[in-house]
Coordinates of C-alpha atoms in Angstrom, one line a residue:
X1 CA -63.2 -19.1 -9.1
X2 CA -65.8 -16.3 -9.4
X3 CA -65.1 -12.9 -10.9
X4 CA -64.6 -11.2 -7.5
X5 CA -62.1 -13.7 -6.3
X6 CA -60.3 -13.5 -9.6
X7 CA -60.0 -9.7 -9.5
X8 CA -58.9 -9.8 -5.8
X9 CA -56.2 -12.4 -6.6
X10 CA -55.1 -10.4 -9.6
X11 CA -54.9 -7.2 -7.6
X12 CA -52.7 -8.7 -4.9
X13 CA -50.5 -10.5 -7.4
X14 CA -49.9 -7.4 -9.6
X15 CA -49.3 -5.1 -6.6
X16 CA -46.5 -7.4 -5.4
X17 CA -45.2 -7.9 -9.0
X18 CA -45.4 -4.2 -9.8
X19 CA -43.3 -3.4 -6.7
X20 CA -40.7 -5.9 -7.7
X21 CA -40.7 -4.5 -11.2
X22 CA -40.3 -0.9 -9.9
X23 CA -37.3 -2.0 -7.9
X24 CA -35.5 -4.3 -10.4
X25 CA -36.9 -3.3 -13.8
X26 CA -38.3 -6.7 -14.5
X27 CA -40.2 -9.5 -12.7
X28 CA -43.8 -8.5 -13.4
X29 CA -44.8 -11.6 -15.3
X30 CA -42.5 -13.9 -13.3
X31 CA -43.9 -12.9 -9.9
X32 CA -47.5 -12.5 -10.9
X33 CA -47.6 -15.8 -12.9
X34 CA -45.8 -17.6 -10.1
X35 CA -48.4 -16.5 -7.6
X36 CA -51.5 -16.8 -9.8
X37 CA -50.8 -20.2 -11.1
X38 CA -51.2 -21.5 -7.6
X39 CA -54.9 -21.1 -8.1
X40 CA -55.6 -20.7 -11.9
X41 CA -54.4 -22.2 -15.2
X42 CA -51.2 -20.7 -16.6
X43 CA -52.7 -19.5 -19.8
X44 CA -55.4 -17.7 -17.8
X45 CA -52.8 -16.1 -15.6
X46 CA -50.7 -14.8 -18.6
X47 CA -53.9 -13.5 -20.3
X48 CA -54.8 -11.5 -17.2
X49 CA -51.4 -9.9 -16.9
X50 CA -50.9 -9.0 -20.6
X51 CA -52.3 -5.6 -20.5
X52 CA -50.5 -4.5 -17.3
X53 CA -47.3 -5.9 -18.9
X54 CA -47.8 -3.7 -22.0
X55 CA -48.6 -0.6 -20.0
X56 CA -46.1 -0.9 -17.3
X57 CA -43.2 -1.6 -19.7
X58 CA -44.1 1.2 -22.0
X59 CA -44.3 3.5 -18.9
X60 CA -40.9 2.2 -17.8
X61 CA -39.2 2.9 -21.1
X62 CA -40.7 6.4 -21.3
X63 CA -39.7 7.2 -17.7
X64 CA -36.1 6.2 -18.3
X65 CA -35.7 8.3 -21.5
X66 CA -33.6 7.8 -24.6
X67 CA -36.5 5.8 -26.2
X68 CA -35.2 5.9 -29.8
X69 CA -31.6 5.2 -28.8
X70 CA -32.7 2.2 -26.8
X71 CA -34.8 0.8 -29.7
X72 CA -31.8 1.2 -32.1
X73 CA -29.4 -0.5 -29.7
X74 CA -31.6 -3.5 -29.1
X75 CA -33.4 -3.8 -32.5
X76 CA -31.9 -7.2 -33.3
X77 CA -32.9 -8.7 -30.0
X78 CA -36.4 -7.2 -30.2
X79 CA -37.0 -8.5 -33.7
X80 CA -35.7 -12.0 -33.0
X81 CA -37.8 -12.2 -29.8
X82 CA -41.0 -11.0 -31.4
X83 CA -40.8 -13.3 -34.4
X84 CA -39.8 -16.4 -32.6
X85 CA -42.3 -15.8 -29.8
X86 CA -45.2 -15.4 -32.1
X87 CA -44.3 -18.5 -34.2
X88 CA -43.7 -20.6 -31.0
X89 CA -47.1 -19.5 -29.6
X90 CA -48.9 -20.4 -32.8
X91 CA -47.3 -23.9 -32.9
X92 CA -47.9 -24.6 -29.1
X93 CA -51.4 -23.3 -28.6
X94 CA -52.7 -26.7 -27.7
X95 CA -49.8 -27.6 -25.3
X96 CA -51.1 -29.1 -22.1
X97 CA -50.8 -27.2 -18.8
X98 CA -48.2 -29.7 -17.6
X99 CA -45.8 -28.7 -20.3
X100 CA -46.4 -25.0 -19.5
X101 CA -45.8 -25.6 -15.8
X102 CA -42.5 -27.2 -16.6
X103 CA -41.4 -24.4 -19.0
X104 CA -42.6 -21.8 -16.4
X105 CA -40.6 -23.5 -13.7
X106 CA -37.5 -23.8 -15.7
X107 CA -37.8 -20.1 -16.8
X108 CA -38.2 -18.8 -13.2
X109 CA -35.5 -21.1 -11.9
X110 CA -33.1 -19.9 -14.6
X111 CA -33.9 -16.3 -13.8
X112 CA -33.3 -16.8 -10.1
X113 CA -30.1 -18.8 -10.3
X114 CA -28.5 -16.5 -12.9
X115 CA -29.2 -13.5 -10.8
X116 CA -28.1 -15.1 -7.5
X117 CA -25.1 -17.2 -8.6
X118 CA -23.7 -16.6 -12.0
X119 CA -20.9 -14.2 -12.9
X120 CA -20.9 -14.1 -16.7
X121 CA -17.8 -13.1 -18.7
X122 CA -18.0 -9.8 -20.6
X123 CA -19.4 -10.0 -24.1
X124 CA -17.0 -8.8 -26.8
X125 CA -18.4 -5.9 -28.8
X126 CA -17.9 -7.9 -32.1
X127 CA -20.3 -10.6 -30.8
X128 CA -23.0 -8.2 -29.7
X129 CA -25.4 -8.6 -32.7
X130 CA -25.2 -12.4 -32.9
X131 CA -25.6 -12.6 -29.1
X132 CA -28.8 -10.4 -29.4
X133 CA -30.2 -12.7 -32.1
X134 CA -29.5 -15.8 -30.1
X135 CA -30.8 -14.4 -26.8
X136 CA -33.9 -13.1 -28.6
X137 CA -34.6 -16.5 -30.2
X138 CA -34.2 -18.4 -26.9
X139 CA -36.4 -15.8 -25.2
X140 CA -39.0 -16.1 -27.9
X141 CA -39.3 -19.9 -27.4
X142 CA -39.7 -19.5 -23.7
X143 CA -42.1 -16.6 -24.1
X144 CA -44.2 -18.4 -26.6
X145 CA -44.6 -21.5 -24.4
X146 CA -44.8 -19.9 -21.0
X147 CA -45.3 -16.1 -21.3
X148 CA -42.0 -15.5 -19.4
X149 CA -38.7 -14.7 -21.2
X150 CA -36.6 -12.8 -18.6
X151 CA -33.7 -15.3 -18.2
X152 CA -32.1 -14.9 -21.7
X153 CA -32.5 -11.1 -21.5
X154 CA -30.7 -11.1 -18.1
X155 CA -27.9 -13.3 -19.5
X156 CA -27.3 -11.0 -22.4
X157 CA -27.5 -7.7 -20.4
X158 CA -25.3 -9.1 -17.6
X159 CA -22.7 -10.2 -20.1
X160 CA -22.9 -6.8 -21.8
X161 CA -22.2 -5.2 -18.4
X162 CA -24.7 -2.4 -18.7
X163 CA -25.2 0.0 -15.8
X164 CA -28.3 0.0 -13.6
X165 CA -30.2 2.7 -15.5
X166 CA -29.5 1.0 -18.9
X167 CA -30.6 -2.3 -17.5
X168 CA -33.9 -0.8 -16.4
X169 CA -34.4 0.9 -19.7
X170 CA -33.5 -2.2 -21.8
X171 CA -35.6 -4.7 -19.9
X172 CA -38.6 -2.4 -20.2
X173 CA -38.2 -2.3 -24.0
X174 CA -37.5 -6.0 -24.3
X175 CA -40.5 -7.1 -22.3
X176 CA -42.7 -4.7 -24.2
X177 CA -41.3 -6.0 -27.5
X178 CA -42.4 -9.5 -26.5
X179 CA -45.7 -8.5 -24.9
X180 CA -47.1 -7.2 -28.2
X181 CA -46.8 -10.4 -30.3
X182 CA -47.8 -12.4 -27.2
X183 CA -51.0 -10.3 -26.9
X184 CA -51.8 -10.7 -30.6
X185 CA -51.3 -14.4 -30.4
X186 CA -53.4 -14.8 -27.3
X187 CA -56.2 -12.9 -29.0
X188 CA -56.0 -15.0 -32.1
X189 CA -55.9 -18.3 -30.0
X190 CA -58.9 -17.2 -27.9
X191 CA -56.9 -17.0 -24.6
X192 CA -57.3 -13.3 -24.1
X193 CA -61.1 -12.9 -23.9
X194 CA -63.0 -9.7 -23.5
X195 CA -63.6 -10.5 -19.8
X196 CA -59.9 -11.1 -19.2
X197 CA -59.0 -7.9 -21.1
X198 CA -61.3 -5.8 -18.9
X199 CA -59.9 -7.3 -15.7
X200 CA -56.4 -6.7 -17.1
X201 CA -57.2 -3.1 -17.8
X202 CA -58.4 -2.7 -14.2
X203 CA -55.1 -4.3 -13.0
X204 CA -53.1 -1.4 -14.5
X205 CA -53.9 0.5 -11.3
X206 CA -52.4 -1.9 -8.7
X207 CA -49.5 -2.5 -11.1
X208 CA -48.5 1.1 -11.4
X209 CA -49.0 1.7 -7.7
X210 CA -46.6 -1.2 -7.0
X211 CA -44.2 0.1 -9.6
X212 CA -44.1 3.5 -7.8
X213 CA -43.5 1.8 -4.5
X214 CA -40.7 -0.2 -6.0
X215 CA -39.1 2.9 -7.5
X216 CA -39.1 4.6 -4.1
X217 CA -37.5 1.5 -2.5
X218 CA -34.9 1.5 -5.3
X219 CA -34.0 5.1 -4.6
X220 CA -34.0 5.2 -0.8
X221 CA -33.4 1.7 0.5
X222 CA -30.6 -0.9 0.0
X223 CA -31.8 -2.8 -3.0
X224 CA -29.4 -5.8 -2.7
X225 CA -31.2 -7.2 0.3
X226 CA -34.7 -6.8 -1.3
X227 CA -33.4 -8.2 -4.5
X228 CA -32.0 -11.3 -2.8
X229 CA -35.3 -11.9 -0.9
X230 CA -37.5 -11.8 -4.0
X231 CA -35.0 -13.9 -6.0
X232 CA -35.2 -16.6 -3.3
X233 CA -39.0 -16.3 -3.5
X234 CA -38.8 -16.9 -7.3
X235 CA -36.6 -19.9 -6.6
X236 CA -39.3 -21.5 -4.5
X237 CA -42.0 -20.6 -7.0
X238 CA -39.9 -22.1 -9.8
X239 CA -39.4 -25.4 -7.9
X240 CA -43.1 -25.6 -7.1
X241 CA -44.1 -25.1 -10.7
X242 CA -41.6 -27.7 -11.8
X243 CA -43.0 -30.1 -9.3
X244 CA -46.5 -29.5 -10.6
X245 CA -45.4 -30.2 -14.1
X246 CA -43.4 -33.3 -13.4
X247 CA -45.5 -35.0 -10.7

């Protein structure tokens, strides 16, 4: 794939993914990687979306406010996620694409099924810190292997029964917290090249345009219908990625 086709694919993917993120607070790497891996290798897809992930999630946290309070509330999860993700990435740098497709597929399927079907019990306050550490560790393993770690975050936040604004605020912070060590690891391992970094910087524009569109939808249009549509789309993407890894 030449540079023009790669940029065009990235623009379309991140416009769609940014819209989903603006609506739901997460889904940028899930949607963009699910689309882009139809044509390019998974490590390449993650490398291309790293910079938009960093910028859009920093923007999301800033827009929602209470930045320091959010960091304090979710510090155990952030720390566990960052450390385990970096270690997992360092140990799995030579993992074949087949393994990454399987992990991506399982991650996206888990994210979709939990959001569509599962009603988790409320998490007792006394178990909050251990739950954060466990969720962060599981998310770190998934993130280090596949670049996607939304499902454990959703499990934890759903069980914590946070409101919509807190969910948007927390997911922005938690994805940003994982994106930093992921970017460092990708640079060290040679996956995030100068060319991919430049393309990723350009992709900030369609990402933020999509984010703004998603925010408008969230404020002025019934979000449940849109949410179910994109979750079923993720379900199909996850099944396809799992198929590619297994067969």
